[in-house]
Structures are given as structure tokens and as C-alpha cells.
CSV table of C-alpha atoms in Angstrom, one decimal:
chain,number,residue,atom,x,y,z
E,1,MET,CA,114.9,101.5,122.4
E,2,ALA,CA,117.2,100.2,125.1
E,3,LYS,CA,114.3,100.5,127.6
E,4,PHE,CA,112.5,97.5,125.9
E,5,ILE,CA,115.5,95.2,126.5
E,6,CYS,CA,114.4,94.8,130.1
E,7,LYS,CA,110.9,96.1,129.9
E,8,GLU,CA,108.0,94.4,128.2
E,9,VAL,CA,105.5,96.3,126.0
E,10,GLU,CA,102.8,97.0,128.6
E,11,THR,CA,100.6,99.7,127.2
E,12,VAL,CA,99.5,100.8,123.8
E,13,ASP,CA,101.7,103.9,124.3
E,14,ASP,CA,104.6,101.6,124.9
E,15,TYR,CA,103.7,99.7,121.7
E,16,ASN,CA,103.7,102.9,119.7
E,17,GLU,CA,107.0,104.0,121.2
E,18,TYR,CA,108.6,100.6,120.5
E,19,CYS,CA,107.3,100.7,116.9
E,20,HIS,CA,108.6,104.3,116.6
E,21,TYR,CA,112.1,103.4,117.6
E,22,VAL,CA,112.2,100.2,115.5
E,23,SER,CA,110.5,101.6,112.3
E,24,GLY,CA,109.2,105.1,112.8
E,25,LEU,CA,112.6,106.8,112.9
E,26,ILE,CA,113.5,105.1,109.7
E,27,GLY,CA,110.4,106.5,108.0
E,28,ILE,CA,111.2,110.0,109.3
E,29,GLY,CA,114.8,109.7,108.3
E,30,LEU,CA,114.0,108.5,104.8
E,31,SER,CA,111.5,111.4,104.3
E,32,LYS,CA,114.2,113.9,105.4
E,33,LEU,CA,116.6,112.3,102.9
E,34,PHE,CA,114.1,112.6,100.1
E,35,HIS,CA,113.6,116.2,101.0
E,36,ALA,CA,117.3,116.9,101.2
E,37,SER,CA,117.7,115.5,97.7
E,38,GLY,CA,115.1,118.0,96.4
E,39,ALA,CA,112.8,115.2,95.3
E,40,GLU,CA,110.1,115.8,97.8
E,41,ASP,CA,108.6,118.4,100.2
E,42,LEU,CA,109.3,117.8,103.9
E,43,ALA,CA,106.5,115.8,105.3
E,44,PRO,CA,105.3,116.3,108.9
E,45,ASP,CA,107.0,113.8,111.3
E,46,CYS,CA,103.6,112.5,112.4
E,47,LEU,CA,102.7,111.3,108.9
E,48,CYS,CA,106.2,109.8,108.3
E,49,ASN,CA,105.8,108.0,111.6
E,50,SER,CA,102.4,106.5,110.6
E,51,MET,CA,103.9,105.3,107.3
E,52,ALA,CA,106.4,103.2,109.3
E,53,LEU,CA,104.2,102.2,112.2
E,54,ILE,CA,101.6,100.5,110.1
E,55,LEU,CA,104.3,98.4,108.5
E,56,GLN,CA,105.8,97.5,111.8
E,57,LYS,CA,102.5,96.7,113.4
E,58,GLN,CA,101.5,94.5,110.5
E,59,ASP,CA,104.8,92.6,110.9
E,60,THR,CA,104.2,92.2,114.6
E,61,ILE,CA,100.8,90.7,114.1
E,62,GLN,CA,102.0,88.4,111.3
E,63,ASP,CA,105.0,87.2,113.3
E,64,TYR,CA,103.0,86.3,116.4
E,65,LEU,CA,103.7,82.5,116.3
E,66,GLU,CA,107.4,82.8,115.4
E,67,ASP,CA,108.0,85.4,118.2
E,68,ILE,CA,106.1,83.5,120.8
E,69,ASN,CA,107.9,80.2,120.0
E,70,GLU,CA,111.3,81.9,120.0
E,71,ILE,CA,113.9,79.8,122.0
E,72,PRO,CA,115.2,80.2,124.6
E,73,LYS,CA,112.8,83.1,125.4
E,74,SER,CA,109.6,84.3,123.7
E,75,ARG,CA,109.7,87.7,122.1
E,76,MET,CA,106.5,89.5,123.2
E,77,PHE,CA,105.7,92.7,121.4
E,78,TRP,CA,101.8,92.6,121.6
E,79,PRO,CA,100.9,95.2,124.3
E,80,CYS,CA,99.7,93.7,127.5
E,81,GLN,CA,97.0,96.4,127.6
E,82,ILE,CA,95.3,94.6,124.7
E,83,TRP,CA,96.0,90.9,125.1
E,84,SER,CA,95.3,90.8,128.9
E,85,LYS,CA,91.6,91.5,128.2
E,86,TYR,CA,91.4,88.1,126.6
E,87,VAL,CA,93.9,85.7,128.1
E,88,ASN,CA,96.2,85.4,131.2
E,89,LYS,CA,99.4,85.0,129.2
E,90,LEU,CA,100.3,86.1,125.7
E,91,GLU,CA,101.2,82.5,124.7
E,92,ASP,CA,97.7,81.3,125.6
E,93,LEU,CA,96.4,82.9,122.4
E,94,LYS,CA,98.0,80.0,120.3
E,95,TYR,CA,96.0,77.3,122.1
E,96,GLU,CA,92.9,76.0,120.4
E,97,GLU,CA,90.7,76.2,123.5
E,98,ASN,CA,91.3,80.0,123.4
E,99,SER,CA,90.4,80.4,119.7
E,100,VAL,CA,87.5,82.8,120.2
E,101,LYS,CA,89.4,85.1,122.5
E,102,ALA,CA,92.5,84.9,120.3
E,103,VAL,CA,90.6,86.1,117.3
E,104,GLN,CA,89.0,88.9,119.3
E,105,CYS,CA,92.4,90.0,120.5
E,106,LEU,CA,93.8,89.8,117.0
E,107,ASN,CA,91.0,91.9,115.7
E,108,GLU,CA,91.8,94.6,118.2
E,109,MET,CA,95.4,94.5,117.2
E,110,VAL,CA,94.5,94.9,113.5
E,111,THR,CA,92.1,97.7,114.4
E,112,ASP,CA,94.9,99.5,116.1
E,113,ALA,CA,97.1,99.2,113.1
E,114,LEU,CA,94.3,100.6,110.8
E,115,THR,CA,94.3,103.9,112.7
E,116,HIS,CA,97.4,104.9,110.7
E,117,VAL,CA,95.9,104.4,107.3
E,118,GLU,CA,94.4,107.8,106.7
E,119,ASP,CA,97.8,109.4,107.6
E,120,CYS,CA,99.4,107.1,105.1
E,121,LEU,CA,97.1,108.1,102.3
E,122,THR,CA,97.7,111.8,103.1
E,123,TYR,CA,101.5,111.2,103.0
E,124,MET,CA,101.5,109.3,99.7
E,125,SER,CA,99.1,111.8,97.9
E,126,ALA,CA,101.7,114.5,98.4
E,127,LEU,CA,104.6,112.6,96.8
E,128,ARG,CA,106.0,113.8,93.5
E,129,ASP,CA,108.8,111.5,92.5
E,130,PRO,CA,107.5,108.3,90.8
E,131,ALA,CA,110.2,106.1,92.1
E,132,ILE,CA,109.8,107.3,95.7
E,133,PHE,CA,106.0,107.0,95.3
E,134,ARG,CA,106.2,103.4,94.2
E,135,PHE,CA,108.7,102.5,96.9
E,136,TRP,CA,106.2,103.6,99.6
E,137,ALA,CA,102.9,102.6,97.8
E,138,ILE,CA,103.8,99.0,97.3
E,139,PHE,CA,104.8,98.5,100.9
E,140,GLN,CA,101.6,100.2,102.1
E,141,ILE,CA,99.3,98.2,99.8
E,142,MET,CA,101.0,95.0,100.9
E,143,ALA,CA,100.5,96.0,104.6
E,144,ILE,CA,96.8,96.7,104.4
E,145,GLY,CA,96.3,93.6,102.3
E,146,ASN,CA,98.0,91.5,105.0
E,147,LEU,CA,96.0,93.2,107.7
E,148,ALA,CA,92.8,92.4,105.8
E,149,LEU,CA,93.8,88.8,105.4
E,150,SER,CA,94.8,88.5,109.1
E,151,TYR,CA,91.6,90.1,110.5
E,152,ASN,CA,89.3,87.6,112.1
E,153,ASN,CA,91.6,84.8,110.9
E,154,ILE,CA,92.6,82.1,113.5
E,155,GLU,CA,95.3,80.9,111.1
E,156,VAL,CA,97.5,83.8,112.4
E,157,PHE,CA,98.0,81.7,115.5
E,158,ARG,CA,98.7,78.5,113.5
E,159,GLY,CA,101.3,79.8,110.9
E,160,VAL,CA,102.0,82.7,108.6
E,161,VAL,CA,99.1,84.6,106.9
E,162,LYS,CA,100.1,86.8,104.0
E,163,ILE,CA,99.2,87.8,100.5
E,164,ARG,CA,99.6,85.1,97.9
E,165,PRO,CA,102.7,85.5,95.6
E,166,GLY,CA,100.6,86.1,92.5
E,167,LEU,CA,98.7,89.0,94.0
E,168,ALA,CA,101.9,90.4,95.5
E,169,ALA,CA,103.5,90.3,92.0
E,170,LYS,CA,100.4,92.2,90.6
E,171,VAL,CA,100.8,94.8,93.3
E,172,ARG,CA,104.4,95.4,92.4
E,173,ASP,CA,103.8,95.5,88.7
E,174,ARG,CA,100.6,97.6,88.6
E,175,THR,CA,101.0,100.2,91.3
E,176,ARG,CA,101.9,103.4,89.5
E,177,THR,CA,99.6,106.2,90.7
E,178,MET,CA,97.5,107.3,93.6
E,179,ALA,CA,94.5,106.0,91.7
E,180,ASP,CA,96.0,102.5,92.1
E,181,VAL,CA,96.6,103.2,95.8
E,182,TYR,CA,93.1,104.4,96.6
E,183,GLY,CA,91.7,101.5,94.6
E,184,ALA,CA,93.7,98.9,96.5
E,185,PHE,CA,93.0,100.5,99.9
E,186,TYR,CA,89.3,100.7,99.0
E,187,ASP,CA,89.2,97.0,97.9
E,188,PHE,CA,91.0,95.8,101.0
E,189,SER,CA,88.8,97.9,103.3
E,190,CYS,CA,85.8,96.3,101.6
E,191,MET,CA,87.3,92.9,102.4
E,192,LEU,CA,87.9,94.0,106.0
E,193,LYS,CA,84.3,95.3,106.4
E,194,SER,CA,82.9,92.0,105.1
E,195,LYS,CA,84.8,90.1,107.8
E,196,VAL,CA,83.7,92.2,110.8
E,197,ASP,CA,81.6,90.2,113.2
E,198,LYS,CA,79.0,92.5,114.8
E,199,ASN,CA,79.5,90.6,118.1
E,200,ASP,CA,83.2,91.4,118.2
E,201,PRO,CA,84.0,93.6,121.2
E,202,ASN,CA,85.7,96.2,118.9
E,203,ALA,CA,83.3,95.9,115.9
E,204,THR,CA,81.9,99.5,116.3
E,205,LYS,CA,85.4,101.0,116.4
E,206,THR,CA,86.7,98.8,113.6
E,207,LEU,CA,83.8,99.7,111.3
E,208,ARG,CA,84.2,103.4,112.1
E,209,ILE,CA,87.9,103.3,111.0
E,210,ILE,CA,87.1,101.3,107.9
E,211,GLU,CA,84.4,103.7,106.8
E,212,GLY,CA,86.8,106.6,107.3
E,213,ILE,CA,89.3,104.9,105.0
E,214,GLN,CA,86.6,104.2,102.4
E,215,LYS,CA,85.4,107.8,102.6
E,216,ALA,CA,89.0,109.1,102.0
E,217,CYS,CA,89.3,106.8,99.0
E,218,ARG,CA,85.9,108.0,97.6
E,219,ASP,CA,86.6,111.6,98.2
E,220,SER,CA,89.8,111.4,96.2
E,221,GLY,CA,87.7,111.1,93.1
E,222,LEU,CA,90.1,108.6,91.6
E,223,LEU,CA,88.4,105.3,92.3
E,224,ASN,CA,86.8,105.1,88.8
E,225,LYS,CA,90.3,105.6,87.2
E,226,ARG,CA,91.6,102.3,88.3
E,227,LYS,CA,90.6,98.7,87.4
E,228,SER,CA,90.3,96.5,90.4
E,229,TYR,CA,92.5,93.4,90.5
E,230,ILE,CA,92.5,92.9,94.3
E,231,LEU,CA,88.9,91.5,94.7
E,232,ALA,CA,88.4,90.4,91.1
E,233,THR,CA,87.1,86.9,90.8
E,234,GLU,CA,86.5,84.4,88.0
E,235,PRO,CA,82.8,83.8,87.2
E,236,ALA,CA,81.4,81.2,89.6
E,237,ASN,CA,80.6,78.7,86.8
E,238,SER,CA,83.9,79.0,84.9
E,239,SER,CA,85.5,75.9,86.5
E,240,VAL,CA,82.4,73.9,85.9
E,241,LEU,CA,82.3,75.0,82.2
E,242,VAL,CA,85.9,73.9,81.8
E,243,VAL,CA,85.2,70.4,83.2
E,244,VAL,CA,82.1,70.0,81.0
E,245,LEU,CA,84.1,71.0,77.9
E,246,LEU,CA,86.9,68.5,78.8
E,247,ILE,CA,84.3,65.7,79.2
E,248,LEU,CA,82.7,66.6,75.9
E,249,LEU,CA,86.2,66.6,74.2
E,250,ALA,CA,86.9,63.2,75.7
E,251,ILE,CA,83.6,61.8,74.4
E,252,VAL,CA,84.3,63.1,70.9
E,253,VAL,CA,87.9,61.7,70.9
E,254,THR,CA,86.6,58.3,72.1
E,255,HIS,CA,83.9,58.3,69.4
E,256,LEU,CA,86.3,59.2,66.6
E,257,SER,CA,88.7,56.5,67.8
E,258,ALA,CA,85.9,53.9,67.8
E,259,SER,CA,84.8,55.0,64.3
E,260,ARG,CA,88.3,54.5,62.9
E,261,SER,CA,88.6,51.1,64.5
E,262,ALA,CA,85.4,50.0,62.9
């Protein structure tokens, strides 16, 4: 970790190493503690590492603006190997004139984070203890949800993009089983897929990863055991109906008042 005090994150390998030291070691350590307690089997380090790396990478993407505006010196954790394809300096991504390139760079960062998803699903499917399962599952659903919202979203360079509080509360309250996890991951992967621009430089890779996630969810056989609340929407005409009913109610009240006055 000390190497990154003086060295910037240059390559994707550097990025993975940085995230491993910041977060991956915690994931590995927690898994070993769970095993030592007798609550869980010992998971492979590579799966534990992926569980933590996706969380760290999601945070790194989400915190772009805060990190780049840090005083007295910017904190730069996006790997140069990725952002240098699009701009000359990392801070250039926040400028409006670079919006198209900024979004393409963002999409590559999100795509990189998504490479850990299938490992995460494998890890969680092996958990036995309900409390440990919920601990991990809620974090993971929030992570893929925030990645789905961030993908192809220029607002990442204008402020903070994250799941709305109401949905976050539902995730915390309703996540109980792997059926819930597969359902949420499938829903958010559908959201991601719908946002992929075929002209994006990484569209083919992104779609391949998303389709792999969706296949893993379908192959679990658990999708039909969970009612979706991630992508559920109100009927398109519900708000119009409410307005019409309120108008009718106002007419009735006005008519009754006029009748009494007469």
C-alpha cells in the first residue's frame, strides 16, 4: 500500500493491487474470521478479493468529483491506462466540453468493476449463516445498483450518483435469500443492458459481461422465487388518473357548496 503514496495508479494491474490493499485484504480477513468461528467454509482468496474489489471500485467511480477536487492535491485512483485513452489529464473528465469522452471512460471503468460480479455470486451462494449472508448481500446489491445508475451517466462528473434512499431501504429490508440476490442482480443487469450504447468503444465487452451475469442468475433457477422491486414501476397512467379524480372531486364539492347556498 505504501507504494501508492508516491506512485500514481498507472495500469489496471496497479488499480487492482491498490483496491486489494485498501479493501481486498479486509474481505479475505473477514472470510477467514467467519471460517474460524465455524460459521462458514473457507472461501478461496480470489472470491473474497472480488467481493471487496467490486465495492472499492464502485466507491472509486462514485467519488470521482470529490477526489479530483480534493485540496491541496487531487486524489487520483482511476488508472491512467484507462483514462488516458480519452483525455490528457484525469481532471479533464469533469469539463463539459469533454462529456462524450468522459462518459466513454466512465463506461470502461464500470465494465471493469462488473468483471467481479460472477465471483461475488459464487461466493454468496456458498454462505450458510443468515446474518453473514445478509451482511454481504446488501453491500453487493447496493454496489451493482450504483454501478447500473452510474453507467453512461454524465452526472457522475457533476455530483454524486447513488441509489435513492427508498430503494436502499427496500434492499436492506427485503434481502434474505439468494433468490433475492439473483433477482436484484438480474434486474440491475437488465438496467445496465438497456443503457449500453452500441457505439461505445467497450460496448461488446460490456454486453458480454452483462449477459454472463444474466446467465448465472437464470441458471440458478431461483429468479421465479423472488418478486422484483428494483425495476417495478407504477402504471404509466396512474398519476393522470389521480389528477382526474381530484378534479372531479373539486367539481363535486363546488357543486354541493353552490346547492347549499341556493
